[in-house]
Amino acid sequence: MRNPQPEMHIERVLLQRALCAFGPHELQYVDIEIVAGAIDCLYDGGGATASERAEAINLTGYLMMPGLINAHDHLQFALYPRLANPPYRNYIEWGEDIHQRHADVIARQHRIHKDVRLWWGGVRNLLCGVTTVCHHDPPWPVLQQAEFPVRVLQHYGWAHSVGLESDIRRAYSQTPENQPFIVHTCEGVDDIAQKELATLDVMEALHDNTILVHGLALDEQGIARVRDSGASLVVCPSSNHNIFGVLPDMGRLRHIERVALGNDSPLTSEGELLDEIRFAIRYGGIGAEDAYRMVTEAPAKMLRLPYGAGAITREGKADLIGVRDTGEDAAERLKTLSMEDIELVIIGGRVQLCSDAMWERMPLRLCEGLAPISVGGIVRWLRAPVGELLRSAEEVLGLGKASLSGKQLAVPSAVRI
């Protein structure tokens, strides 16, 4: 995939008059100077002057937050509809059922080139303010390219699941100690799902770098074992609800030190990560402050991300998102955020997404390489070859049939010159 226009590397960017979130409830007006993709200086109270070499964006009226971290996704399934006829008892039962009931849908989706499907997974995350995503699948060359729209975790070990992995012990042993080992565990409501933690333990794969995904069938003894091992957990509440009719018991799972939130894939989830956050707060017993930490600092620690991930801090990577300032702190603002609210995404100091309103504020050089796309009628400018991506998808799915989380995709007929 190629970006639609050649881009110029901008060495210095100054974000002026921004109200910045330094935590779920900590707000401060600062100017942010970005140099070579990292936050070089934070000027208290604003008032910094752009040098001749810096491009400046006036962010008056906007709240800047750390880029969100999606702790669990399957990027290649971004264009899929939800496939389920619930309730099921475990993920194996669900998988067997959808391959029988929806073999035609699955076959059609797989006719789209895998690179294209993965790119749409990146775009889906970018649109909702995700700057780093954990893809639960083997590494793939396109995910390692600098042009991919979001950061994708590169250094990790993995197994699909306890039930479907032939040699968990080997998969874990091949994972360096300083990297996370990620595996679907206890995804279901029956004895098969519940016994998976013991299997993981017997296979010597339950340690402080282990990340369990789902953990729905964990009982009190299992939760204590996870806590004692130092392992972490990623919950995907809407996915669990949509295929099992049950939500994670966050009252008990809070005993695990590190718990993050993932949106899983459109095959089972409510939507993208912001949809998942709203669902988790409304139905899943997760408070706004906890939700904020579950998509910023918690996954940053669990996934062993570089310094500054999930935060706005000097010398950290300049991964930031901008939304309208409504007078609320970041945790309260997060409770109602949707894709429509994400008006600016900066990754490594480079603008990856902007709204029409944000476009008007930006120097032309920062806009070079952005292309427009309509998602459910909302227009965003993305650093992605959206025209090529949409043509490739529609060649298989049909004109006007491509969508992300039920939102129709289109290239706007009238674009800027």
PDB file of C-alpha atoms in Angstrom, residues 152-287:
ATOM      1  CA  VAL A 152       1.409  -2.252  16.110  1.00  0.00           C
ATOM      2  CA  LEU A 153       3.106  -4.189  18.913  1.00  0.00           C
ATOM      3  CA  GLN A 154       6.175  -5.851  17.382  1.00  0.00           C
ATOM      4  CA  HIS A 155       7.953  -7.658  20.204  1.00  0.00           C
ATOM      5  CA  TYR A 156       5.853 -10.400  21.786  1.00  0.00           C
ATOM      6  CA  GLY A 157       5.177 -14.098  22.000  1.00  0.00           C
ATOM      7  CA  TRP A 158       1.745 -15.520  21.456  1.00  0.00           C
ATOM      8  CA  ALA A 159      -0.571 -18.479  21.103  1.00  0.00           C
ATOM      9  CA  HIS A 160      -4.103 -18.212  19.795  1.00  0.00           C
ATOM     10  CA  SER A 161      -5.651 -19.969  22.784  1.00  0.00           C
ATOM     11  CA  VAL A 162      -5.057 -22.704  25.310  1.00  0.00           C
ATOM     12  CA  GLY A 163      -7.538 -24.978  23.556  1.00  0.00           C
ATOM     13  CA  LEU A 164      -6.289 -24.520  19.998  1.00  0.00           C
ATOM     14  CA  GLU A 165      -2.534 -24.260  20.539  1.00  0.00           C
ATOM     15  CA  SER A 166      -0.782 -27.608  20.091  1.00  0.00           C
ATOM     16  CA  ASP A 167       2.223 -26.777  22.290  1.00  0.00           C
ATOM     17  CA  ILE A 168       1.712 -23.958  24.800  1.00  0.00           C
ATOM     18  CA  ARG A 169       4.908 -24.831  26.647  1.00  0.00           C
ATOM     19  CA  ARG A 170       6.980 -24.372  23.484  1.00  0.00           C
ATOM     20  CA  ALA A 171       5.197 -21.154  22.481  1.00  0.00           C
ATOM     21  CA  TYR A 172       5.914 -19.640  25.879  1.00  0.00           C
ATOM     22  CA  SER A 173       9.512 -20.864  26.055  1.00  0.00           C
ATOM     23  CA  GLN A 174      10.263 -19.144  22.744  1.00  0.00           C
ATOM     24  CA  THR A 175       9.160 -15.786  24.175  1.00  0.00           C
ATOM     25  CA  PRO A 176      11.982 -13.637  25.603  1.00  0.00           C
ATOM     26  CA  GLU A 177      11.494 -12.834  29.290  1.00  0.00           C
ATOM     27  CA  ASN A 178      11.296  -9.103  28.584  1.00  0.00           C
ATOM     28  CA  GLN A 179       8.431  -9.530  26.114  1.00  0.00           C
ATOM     29  CA  PRO A 180       4.759 -10.291  26.782  1.00  0.00           C
ATOM     30  CA  PHE A 181       3.274 -13.694  26.031  1.00  0.00           C
ATOM     31  CA  ILE A 182      -0.356 -13.283  24.978  1.00  0.00           C
ATOM     32  CA  VAL A 183      -2.984 -16.032  24.847  1.00  0.00           C
ATOM     33  CA  HIS A 184      -6.782 -16.384  24.865  1.00  0.00           C
ATOM     34  CA  THR A 185      -7.593 -18.077  28.168  1.00  0.00           C
ATOM     35  CA  CYS A 186     -10.858 -19.023  29.918  1.00  0.00           C
ATOM     36  CA  GLU A 187     -12.994 -17.583  27.108  1.00  0.00           C
ATOM     37  CA  GLY A 188     -16.347 -19.127  27.862  1.00  0.00           C
ATOM     38  CA  VAL A 189     -18.690 -20.154  30.640  1.00  0.00           C
ATOM     39  CA  ASP A 190     -18.248 -23.931  30.921  1.00  0.00           C
ATOM     40  CA  ASP A 191     -15.772 -26.351  32.496  1.00  0.00           C
ATOM     41  CA  ILE A 192     -13.697 -26.475  29.323  1.00  0.00           C
ATOM     42  CA  ALA A 193     -13.046 -22.751  29.547  1.00  0.00           C
ATOM     43  CA  GLN A 194     -12.512 -22.788  33.307  1.00  0.00           C
ATOM     44  CA  LYS A 195      -9.873 -25.531  33.205  1.00  0.00           C
ATOM     45  CA  GLU A 196      -7.669 -23.623  30.772  1.00  0.00           C
ATOM     46  CA  LEU A 197      -5.867 -21.659  33.485  1.00  0.00           C
ATOM     47  CA  ALA A 198      -4.722 -24.876  35.161  1.00  0.00           C
ATOM     48  CA  THR A 199      -3.507 -26.145  31.792  1.00  0.00           C
ATOM     49  CA  LEU A 200      -1.555 -22.949  31.249  1.00  0.00           C
ATOM     50  CA  ASP A 201      -0.004 -23.313  34.698  1.00  0.00           C
ATOM     51  CA  VAL A 202       0.942 -26.960  34.193  1.00  0.00           C
ATOM     52  CA  MET A 203       2.561 -26.023  30.878  1.00  0.00           C
ATOM     53  CA  GLU A 204       4.725 -23.512  32.798  1.00  0.00           C
ATOM     54  CA  ALA A 205       3.310 -20.603  30.796  1.00  0.00           C
ATOM     55  CA  LEU A 206       1.796 -18.543  33.619  1.00  0.00           C
ATOM     56  CA  HIS A 207       4.302 -15.900  34.693  1.00  0.00           C
ATOM     57  CA  ASP A 208       4.623 -12.153  35.116  1.00  0.00           C
ATOM     58  CA  ASN A 209       4.968 -11.581  31.361  1.00  0.00           C
ATOM     59  CA  THR A 210       1.841 -13.617  30.555  1.00  0.00           C
ATOM     60  CA  ILE A 211      -1.220 -11.725  29.345  1.00  0.00           C
ATOM     61  CA  LEU A 212      -4.515 -13.601  29.474  1.00  0.00           C
ATOM     62  CA  VAL A 213      -7.184 -12.412  27.065  1.00  0.00           C
ATOM     63  CA  HIS A 214     -10.826 -12.653  28.253  1.00  0.00           C
ATOM     64  CA  GLY A 215     -10.563 -14.659  31.507  1.00  0.00           C
ATOM     65  CA  LEU A 216     -14.345 -14.874  31.619  1.00  0.00           C
ATOM     66  CA  ALA A 217     -14.403 -18.279  33.336  1.00  0.00           C
ATOM     67  CA  LEU A 218     -11.871 -17.399  36.034  1.00  0.00           C
ATOM     68  CA  ASP A 219     -13.170 -18.295  39.496  1.00  0.00           C
ATOM     69  CA  GLU A 220     -11.852 -16.852  42.772  1.00  0.00           C
ATOM     70  CA  GLN A 221      -9.117 -19.475  43.008  1.00  0.00           C
ATOM     71  CA  GLY A 222      -8.075 -18.773  39.429  1.00  0.00           C
ATOM     72  CA  ILE A 223      -8.006 -15.023  40.010  1.00  0.00           C
ATOM     73  CA  ALA A 224      -5.771 -15.557  43.034  1.00  0.00           C
ATOM     74  CA  ARG A 225      -3.455 -17.737  40.945  1.00  0.00           C
ATOM     75  CA  VAL A 226      -3.235 -15.072  38.236  1.00  0.00           C
ATOM     76  CA  ARG A 227      -2.512 -12.398  40.850  1.00  0.00           C
ATOM     77  CA  ASP A 228       0.168 -14.482  42.559  1.00  0.00           C
ATOM     78  CA  SER A 229       1.889 -15.231  39.245  1.00  0.00           C
ATOM     79  CA  GLY A 230       2.054 -11.535  38.345  1.00  0.00           C
ATOM     80  CA  ALA A 231       0.230 -12.175  35.064  1.00  0.00           C
ATOM     81  CA  SER A 232      -2.036  -9.566  33.477  1.00  0.00           C
ATOM     82  CA  LEU A 233      -5.513  -9.657  31.947  1.00  0.00           C
ATOM     83  CA  VAL A 234      -7.254  -8.065  28.981  1.00  0.00           C
ATOM     84  CA  VAL A 235     -11.050  -7.957  29.147  1.00  0.00           C
ATOM     85  CA  CYS A 236     -13.382  -7.548  26.162  1.00  0.00           C
ATOM     86  CA  PRO A 237     -16.819  -7.081  27.764  1.00  0.00           C
ATOM     87  CA  SER A 238     -19.002  -6.569  24.701  1.00  0.00           C
ATOM     88  CA  SER A 239     -17.518  -9.585  22.930  1.00  0.00           C
ATOM     89  CA  ASN A 240     -18.218 -11.773  25.966  1.00  0.00           C
ATOM     90  CA  HIS A 241     -21.744 -10.427  26.215  1.00  0.00           C
ATOM     91  CA  ASN A 242     -22.491 -10.889  22.518  1.00  0.00           C
ATOM     92  CA  ILE A 243     -21.420 -14.527  22.291  1.00  0.00           C
ATOM     93  CA  PHE A 244     -21.883 -15.861  25.838  1.00  0.00           C
ATOM     94  CA  GLY A 245     -24.520 -13.548  27.299  1.00  0.00           C
ATOM     95  CA  VAL A 246     -22.240 -12.891  30.294  1.00  0.00           C
ATOM     96  CA  LEU A 247     -20.037  -9.975  31.370  1.00  0.00           C
ATOM     97  CA  PRO A 248     -16.689 -10.170  33.186  1.00  0.00           C
ATOM     98  CA  ASP A 249     -17.091  -9.786  36.951  1.00  0.00           C
ATOM     99  CA  MET A 250     -14.989  -6.659  37.416  1.00  0.00           C
ATOM    100  CA  GLY A 251     -15.582  -6.689  41.157  1.00  0.00           C
ATOM    101  CA  ARG A 252     -13.520  -9.877  41.406  1.00  0.00           C
ATOM    102  CA  LEU A 253     -11.121  -9.194  38.536  1.00  0.00           C
ATOM    103  CA  ARG A 254      -9.921  -5.990  40.220  1.00  0.00           C
ATOM    104  CA  HIS A 255      -7.792  -8.215  42.454  1.00  0.00           C
ATOM    105  CA  ILE A 256      -5.527  -8.722  39.424  1.00  0.00           C
ATOM    106  CA  GLU A 257      -2.949  -5.935  39.457  1.00  0.00           C
ATOM    107  CA  ARG A 258      -2.976  -5.079  35.745  1.00  0.00           C
ATOM    108  CA  VAL A 259      -6.183  -5.227  33.719  1.00  0.00           C
ATOM    109  CA  ALA A 260      -6.560  -3.582  30.309  1.00  0.00           C
ATOM    110  CA  LEU A 261      -9.403  -3.190  27.827  1.00  0.00           C
ATOM    111  CA  GLY A 262      -9.486  -4.509  24.272  1.00  0.00           C
ATOM    112  CA  ASN A 263     -12.185  -4.255  21.644  1.00  0.00           C
ATOM    113  CA  ASP A 264     -11.592  -7.698  20.077  1.00  0.00           C
ATOM    114  CA  SER A 265     -12.774  -8.019  16.463  1.00  0.00           C
ATOM    115  CA  PRO A 266     -16.018  -6.931  14.745  1.00  0.00           C
ATOM    116  CA  LEU A 267     -16.922 -10.622  14.544  1.00  0.00           C
ATOM    117  CA  THR A 268     -18.048 -10.444  18.161  1.00  0.00           C
ATOM    118  CA  SER A 269     -17.651  -6.921  19.566  1.00  0.00           C
ATOM    119  CA  GLU A 270     -19.921  -3.915  19.907  1.00  0.00           C
ATOM    120  CA  GLY A 271     -17.660  -1.859  17.633  1.00  0.00           C
ATOM    121  CA  GLU A 272     -14.291  -0.130  17.856  1.00  0.00           C
ATOM    122  CA  LEU A 273     -12.425   0.786  21.050  1.00  0.00           C
ATOM    123  CA  LEU A 274     -14.488   3.875  21.934  1.00  0.00           C
ATOM    124  CA  ASP A 275     -17.660   1.809  21.551  1.00  0.00           C
ATOM    125  CA  GLU A 276     -16.080  -0.769  23.860  1.00  0.00           C
ATOM    126  CA  ILE A 277     -15.191   1.868  26.444  1.00  0.00           C
ATOM    127  CA  ARG A 278     -18.738   3.238  26.521  1.00  0.00           C
ATOM    128  CA  PHE A 279     -20.162  -0.287  26.741  1.00  0.00           C
ATOM    129  CA  ALA A 280     -17.776  -1.214  29.563  1.00  0.00           C
ATOM    130  CA  ILE A 281     -18.673   1.881  31.568  1.00  0.00           C
ATOM    131  CA  ARG A 282     -22.419   1.580  30.998  1.00  0.00           C
ATOM    132  CA  TYR A 283     -22.847  -2.168  31.445  1.00  0.00           C
ATOM    133  CA  GLY A 284     -19.578  -3.697  32.606  1.00  0.00           C
ATOM    134  CA  GLY A 285     -19.102  -2.195  36.045  1.00  0.00           C
ATOM    135  CA  ILE A 286     -16.013  -0.241  34.993  1.00  0.00           C
ATOM    136  CA  GLY A 287     -15.709   3.329  36.270  1.00  0.00           C
TER     137      GLY A 287
END
